[in-house]
Tab-separated table of C-alpha atoms in Angstrom:
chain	number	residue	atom	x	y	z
S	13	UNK	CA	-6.791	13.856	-14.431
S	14	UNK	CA	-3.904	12.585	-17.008
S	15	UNK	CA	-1.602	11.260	-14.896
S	16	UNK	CA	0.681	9.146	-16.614
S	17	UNK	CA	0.530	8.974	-20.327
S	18	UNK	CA	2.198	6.725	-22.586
S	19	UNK	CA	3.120	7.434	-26.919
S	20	UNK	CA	2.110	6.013	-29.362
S	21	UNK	CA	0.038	3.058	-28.203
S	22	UNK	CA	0.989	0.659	-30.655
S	23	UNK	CA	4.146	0.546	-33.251
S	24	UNK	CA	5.926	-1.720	-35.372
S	25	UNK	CA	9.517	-1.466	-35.938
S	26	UNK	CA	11.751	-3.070	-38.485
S	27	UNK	CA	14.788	-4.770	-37.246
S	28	UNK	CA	17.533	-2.611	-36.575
S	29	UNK	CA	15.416	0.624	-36.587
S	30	UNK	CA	15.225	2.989	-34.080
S	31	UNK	CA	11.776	4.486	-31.247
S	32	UNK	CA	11.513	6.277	-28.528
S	33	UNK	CA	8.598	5.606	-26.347
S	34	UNK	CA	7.254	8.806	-24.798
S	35	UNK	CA	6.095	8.749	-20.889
S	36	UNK	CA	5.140	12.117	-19.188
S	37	UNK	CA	3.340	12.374	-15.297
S	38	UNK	CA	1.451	15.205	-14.154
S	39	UNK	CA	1.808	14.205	-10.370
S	40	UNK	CA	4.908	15.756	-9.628
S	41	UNK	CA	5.749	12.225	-8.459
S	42	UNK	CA	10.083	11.904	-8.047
S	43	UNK	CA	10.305	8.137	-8.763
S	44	UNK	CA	9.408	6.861	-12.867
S	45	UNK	CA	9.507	3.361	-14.160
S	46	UNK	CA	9.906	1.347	-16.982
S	47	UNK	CA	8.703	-2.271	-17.366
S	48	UNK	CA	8.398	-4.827	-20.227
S	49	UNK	CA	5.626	-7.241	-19.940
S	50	UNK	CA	5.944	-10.152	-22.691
S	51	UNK	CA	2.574	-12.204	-23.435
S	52	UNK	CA	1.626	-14.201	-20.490
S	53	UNK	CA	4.630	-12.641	-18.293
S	54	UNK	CA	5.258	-10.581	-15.029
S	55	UNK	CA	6.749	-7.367	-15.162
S	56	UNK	CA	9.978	-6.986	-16.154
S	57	UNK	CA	11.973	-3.722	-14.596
S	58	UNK	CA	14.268	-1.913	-17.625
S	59	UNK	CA	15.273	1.562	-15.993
S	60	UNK	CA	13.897	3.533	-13.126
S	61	UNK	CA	14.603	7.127	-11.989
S	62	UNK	CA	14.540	8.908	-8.878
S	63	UNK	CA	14.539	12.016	-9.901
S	64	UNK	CA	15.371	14.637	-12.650
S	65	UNK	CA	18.788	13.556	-13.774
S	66	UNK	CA	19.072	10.600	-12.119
S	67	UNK	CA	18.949	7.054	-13.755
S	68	UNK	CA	19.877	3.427	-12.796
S	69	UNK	CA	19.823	-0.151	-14.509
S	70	UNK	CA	16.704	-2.695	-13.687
S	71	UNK	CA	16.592	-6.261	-14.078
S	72	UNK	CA	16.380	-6.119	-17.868
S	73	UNK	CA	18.731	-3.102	-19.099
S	74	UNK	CA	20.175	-4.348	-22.401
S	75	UNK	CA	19.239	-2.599	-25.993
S	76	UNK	CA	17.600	0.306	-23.884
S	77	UNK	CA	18.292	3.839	-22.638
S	78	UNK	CA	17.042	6.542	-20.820
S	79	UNK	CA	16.805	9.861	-19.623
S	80	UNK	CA	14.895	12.059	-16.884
S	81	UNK	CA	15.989	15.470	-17.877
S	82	UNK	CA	12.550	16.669	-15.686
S	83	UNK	CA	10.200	15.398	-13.307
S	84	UNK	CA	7.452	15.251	-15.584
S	85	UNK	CA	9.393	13.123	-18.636
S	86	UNK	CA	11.011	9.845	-18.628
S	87	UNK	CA	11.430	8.570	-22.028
S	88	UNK	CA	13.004	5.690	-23.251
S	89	UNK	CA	14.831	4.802	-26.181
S	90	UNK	CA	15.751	1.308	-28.434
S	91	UNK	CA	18.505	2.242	-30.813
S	92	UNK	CA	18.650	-0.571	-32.703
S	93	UNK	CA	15.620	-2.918	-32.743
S	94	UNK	CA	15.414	-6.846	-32.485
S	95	UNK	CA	12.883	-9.203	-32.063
S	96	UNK	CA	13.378	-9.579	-28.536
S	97	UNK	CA	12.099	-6.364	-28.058
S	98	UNK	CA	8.252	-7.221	-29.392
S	99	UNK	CA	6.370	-6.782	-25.553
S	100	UNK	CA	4.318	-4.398	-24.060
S	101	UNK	CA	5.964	-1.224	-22.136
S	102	UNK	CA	4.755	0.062	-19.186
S	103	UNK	CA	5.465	3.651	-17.776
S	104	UNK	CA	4.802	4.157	-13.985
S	105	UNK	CA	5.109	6.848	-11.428
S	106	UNK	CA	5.549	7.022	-7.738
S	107	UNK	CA	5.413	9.797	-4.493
S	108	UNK	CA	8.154	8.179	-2.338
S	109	UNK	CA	7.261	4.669	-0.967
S	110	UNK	CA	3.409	4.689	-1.985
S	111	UNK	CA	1.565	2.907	-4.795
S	112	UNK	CA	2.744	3.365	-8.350
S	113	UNK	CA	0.693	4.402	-11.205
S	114	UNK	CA	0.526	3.095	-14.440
S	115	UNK	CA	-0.053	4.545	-17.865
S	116	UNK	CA	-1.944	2.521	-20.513
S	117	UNK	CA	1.173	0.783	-21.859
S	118	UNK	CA	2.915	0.701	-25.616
S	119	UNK	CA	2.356	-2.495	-27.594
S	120	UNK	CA	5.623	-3.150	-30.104
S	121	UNK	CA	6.548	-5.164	-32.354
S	122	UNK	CA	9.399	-5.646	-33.795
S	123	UNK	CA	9.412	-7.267	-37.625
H	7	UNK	CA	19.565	-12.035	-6.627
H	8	UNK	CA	16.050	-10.645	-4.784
H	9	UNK	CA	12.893	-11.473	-6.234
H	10	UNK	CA	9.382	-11.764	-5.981
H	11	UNK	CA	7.777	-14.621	-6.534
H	12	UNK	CA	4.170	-16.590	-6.548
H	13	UNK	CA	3.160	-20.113	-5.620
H	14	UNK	CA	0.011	-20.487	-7.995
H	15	UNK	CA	-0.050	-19.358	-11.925
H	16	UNK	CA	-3.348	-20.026	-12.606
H	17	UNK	CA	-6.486	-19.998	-9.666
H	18	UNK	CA	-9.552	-20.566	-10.998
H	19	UNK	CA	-12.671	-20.334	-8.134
H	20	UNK	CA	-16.813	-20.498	-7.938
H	21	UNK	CA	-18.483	-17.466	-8.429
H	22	UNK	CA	-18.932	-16.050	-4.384
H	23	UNK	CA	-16.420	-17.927	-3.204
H	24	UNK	CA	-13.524	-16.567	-1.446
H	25	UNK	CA	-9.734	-16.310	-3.233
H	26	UNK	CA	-6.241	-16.715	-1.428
H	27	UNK	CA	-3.120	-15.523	-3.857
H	28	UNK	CA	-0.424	-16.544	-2.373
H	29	UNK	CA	3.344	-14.423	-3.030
H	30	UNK	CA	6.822	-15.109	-1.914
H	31	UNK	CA	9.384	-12.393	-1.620
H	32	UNK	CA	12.950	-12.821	-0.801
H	33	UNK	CA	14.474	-9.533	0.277
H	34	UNK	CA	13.897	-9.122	4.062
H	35	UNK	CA	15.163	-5.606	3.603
H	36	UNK	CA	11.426	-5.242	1.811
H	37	UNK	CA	9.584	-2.708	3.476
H	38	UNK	CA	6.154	-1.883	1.233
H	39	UNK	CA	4.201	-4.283	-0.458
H	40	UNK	CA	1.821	-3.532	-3.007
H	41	UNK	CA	-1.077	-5.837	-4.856
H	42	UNK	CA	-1.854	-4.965	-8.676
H	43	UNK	CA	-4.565	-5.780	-10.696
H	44	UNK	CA	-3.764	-6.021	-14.617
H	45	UNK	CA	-7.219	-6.627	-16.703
H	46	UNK	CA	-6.554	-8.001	-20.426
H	47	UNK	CA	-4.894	-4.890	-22.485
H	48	UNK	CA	-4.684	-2.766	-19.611
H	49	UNK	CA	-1.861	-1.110	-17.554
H	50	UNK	CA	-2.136	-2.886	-13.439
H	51	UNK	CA	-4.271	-1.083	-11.326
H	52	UNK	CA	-3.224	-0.654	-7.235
H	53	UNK	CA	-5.657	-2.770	-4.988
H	54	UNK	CA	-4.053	-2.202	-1.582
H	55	UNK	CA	-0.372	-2.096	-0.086
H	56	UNK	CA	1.094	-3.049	3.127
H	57	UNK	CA	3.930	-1.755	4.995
H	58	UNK	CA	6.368	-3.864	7.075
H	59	UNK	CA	5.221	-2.635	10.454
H	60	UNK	CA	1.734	-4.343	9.966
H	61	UNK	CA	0.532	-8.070	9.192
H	62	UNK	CA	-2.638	-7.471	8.258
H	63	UNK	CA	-4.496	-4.272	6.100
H	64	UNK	CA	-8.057	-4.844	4.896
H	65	UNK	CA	-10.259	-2.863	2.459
H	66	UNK	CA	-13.309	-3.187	0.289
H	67	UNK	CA	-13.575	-7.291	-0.158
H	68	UNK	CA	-9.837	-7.487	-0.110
H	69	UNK	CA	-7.662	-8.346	2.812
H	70	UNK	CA	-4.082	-8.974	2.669
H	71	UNK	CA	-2.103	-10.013	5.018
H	72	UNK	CA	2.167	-10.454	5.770
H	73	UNK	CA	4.334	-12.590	7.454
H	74	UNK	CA	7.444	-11.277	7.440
H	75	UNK	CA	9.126	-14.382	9.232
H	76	UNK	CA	8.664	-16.577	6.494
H	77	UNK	CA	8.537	-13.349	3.927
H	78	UNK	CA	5.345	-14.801	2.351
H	79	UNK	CA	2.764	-12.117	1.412
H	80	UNK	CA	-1.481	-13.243	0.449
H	81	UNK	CA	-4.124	-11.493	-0.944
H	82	UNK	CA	-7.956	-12.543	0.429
H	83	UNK	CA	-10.461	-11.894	-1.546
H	84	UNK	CA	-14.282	-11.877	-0.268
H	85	UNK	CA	-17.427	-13.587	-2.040
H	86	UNK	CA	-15.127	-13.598	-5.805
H	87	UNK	CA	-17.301	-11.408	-8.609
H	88	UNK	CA	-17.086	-11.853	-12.270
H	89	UNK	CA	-15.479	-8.516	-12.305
H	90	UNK	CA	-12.329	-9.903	-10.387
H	91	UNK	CA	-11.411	-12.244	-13.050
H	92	UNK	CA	-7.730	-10.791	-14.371
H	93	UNK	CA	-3.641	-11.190	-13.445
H	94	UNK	CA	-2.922	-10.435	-10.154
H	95	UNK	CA	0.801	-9.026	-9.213
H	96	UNK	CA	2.540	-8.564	-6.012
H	97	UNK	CA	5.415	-5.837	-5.693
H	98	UNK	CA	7.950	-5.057	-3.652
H	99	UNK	CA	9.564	-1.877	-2.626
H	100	UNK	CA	12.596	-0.480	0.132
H	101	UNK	CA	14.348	2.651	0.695
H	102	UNK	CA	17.542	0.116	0.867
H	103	UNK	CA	16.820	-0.758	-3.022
H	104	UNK	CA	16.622	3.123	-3.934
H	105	UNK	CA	12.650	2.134	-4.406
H	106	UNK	CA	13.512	-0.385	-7.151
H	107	UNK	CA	10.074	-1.209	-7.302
H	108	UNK	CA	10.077	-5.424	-8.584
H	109	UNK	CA	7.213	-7.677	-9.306
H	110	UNK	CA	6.499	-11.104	-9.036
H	111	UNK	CA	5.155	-13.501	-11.712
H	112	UNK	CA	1.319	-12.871	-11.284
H	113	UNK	CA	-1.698	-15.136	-10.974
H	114	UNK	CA	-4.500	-15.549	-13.011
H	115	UNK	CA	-7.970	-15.412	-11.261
H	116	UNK	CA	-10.218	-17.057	-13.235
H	117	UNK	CA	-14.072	-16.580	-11.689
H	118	UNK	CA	-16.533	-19.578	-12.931
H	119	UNK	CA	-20.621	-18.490	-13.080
């Protein structure tokens, strides 16, 4: 079972370049996350859809931006890298008001 | 604005003892509570959840329980295992936040031999 799956794993970014981190479900789940997790840190809520074409603002929006053109993809994009950025990104999925699940996470940096 | 919050960062605990994390929410709207497990370079993993119309849900070793009058939310944790050393995260959830699913700050568990 896949479930969620995160791209790339790891990646370094120059300042000022652009990524977009890649998170795809195979649960047919209507409710996608994204968190940041900096080292030693809770979870930090970016965006979060729920459902395909429907977006809205966490608690940490800024320098990000996404999209949820289908159920199964919610990626999310930095256009223009800083520092700030460097953290761990977590995709997750949900059915309704159940548990979430978690794919293995991205690990940037940003140089 | 609404949050999610815990009492302890760090718990460290004897090897069979038993573990309380403790989490306070805010939002009395809340309506599904979840406990995560994150293990160094991992993604959290669920441990068990709790809806508002209970106060207490138990399952393997793990109990946790909610009081909703002070909004105060506590994982148990039976006979502690070297395995159970990691961060532990509460969540919150409601249908009134659109399922703007928020954590807390975690706690680390640290289980001494």
């Amino acid at each position: 079972n896949a479930g969620v799956t995160q791209t790339p794993k790891f990646r370094i970014l120059k300042i000022g370049q652009s990524m977009t981190l890649q998170c795809t479900q195979d649960m047919n789940h209507n409710y996608m996350y994204w968190y940041r997790q900096d080292p030693g840190m809770g979870l930090k809520l970016i965006y979060y859809s729920v459902g395909a074409g429907i977006t809205d603002k966490g608690e940490v929006p800024n320098g990000y931006n996404v999209s949820r053109s289908t159920t199964e993809d919610f990626p999310l994009r930095l256009e223009l890298a800083a520092p700030s950025q460097t953290s761990v990104y977590f995709c997750a999925s949900m059915k309704g008001n159940t548990e979430a699940f978690f794919g293995q996470g991205t690990r940037l940096t940003v140089v | 604005g609404e949050s999610v919050g815990l009492h302890l960062p760090t718990l460290s605990v004897q090897e069979g003892d038993n573990s309380i994390i403790n989490c306070a929410y805010s939002n009395s709207a809340s309506d599904y509570f979840i406990w995560y497990k994150q293990e160094s370079g991992k993604g959290p993993q669920f441990i068990i959840d709790i809806r508002s119309n209970m106060d207490k849900r138990q399952g393997q070793r793990v109990t946790v329980l909610l009081n909703k009058t002070v909004k105060h939310l506590s994982l148990q944790i039976a006979a502690t295992q070297p395995g159970d050393s990691a961060v532990y995260f509460c969540a919150e959830n409601s249908m009134d936040s659109s399922y703007k699913l928020i954590f807390g700050s975690g706690t680390r568990l640290l289980v001494r031999p």
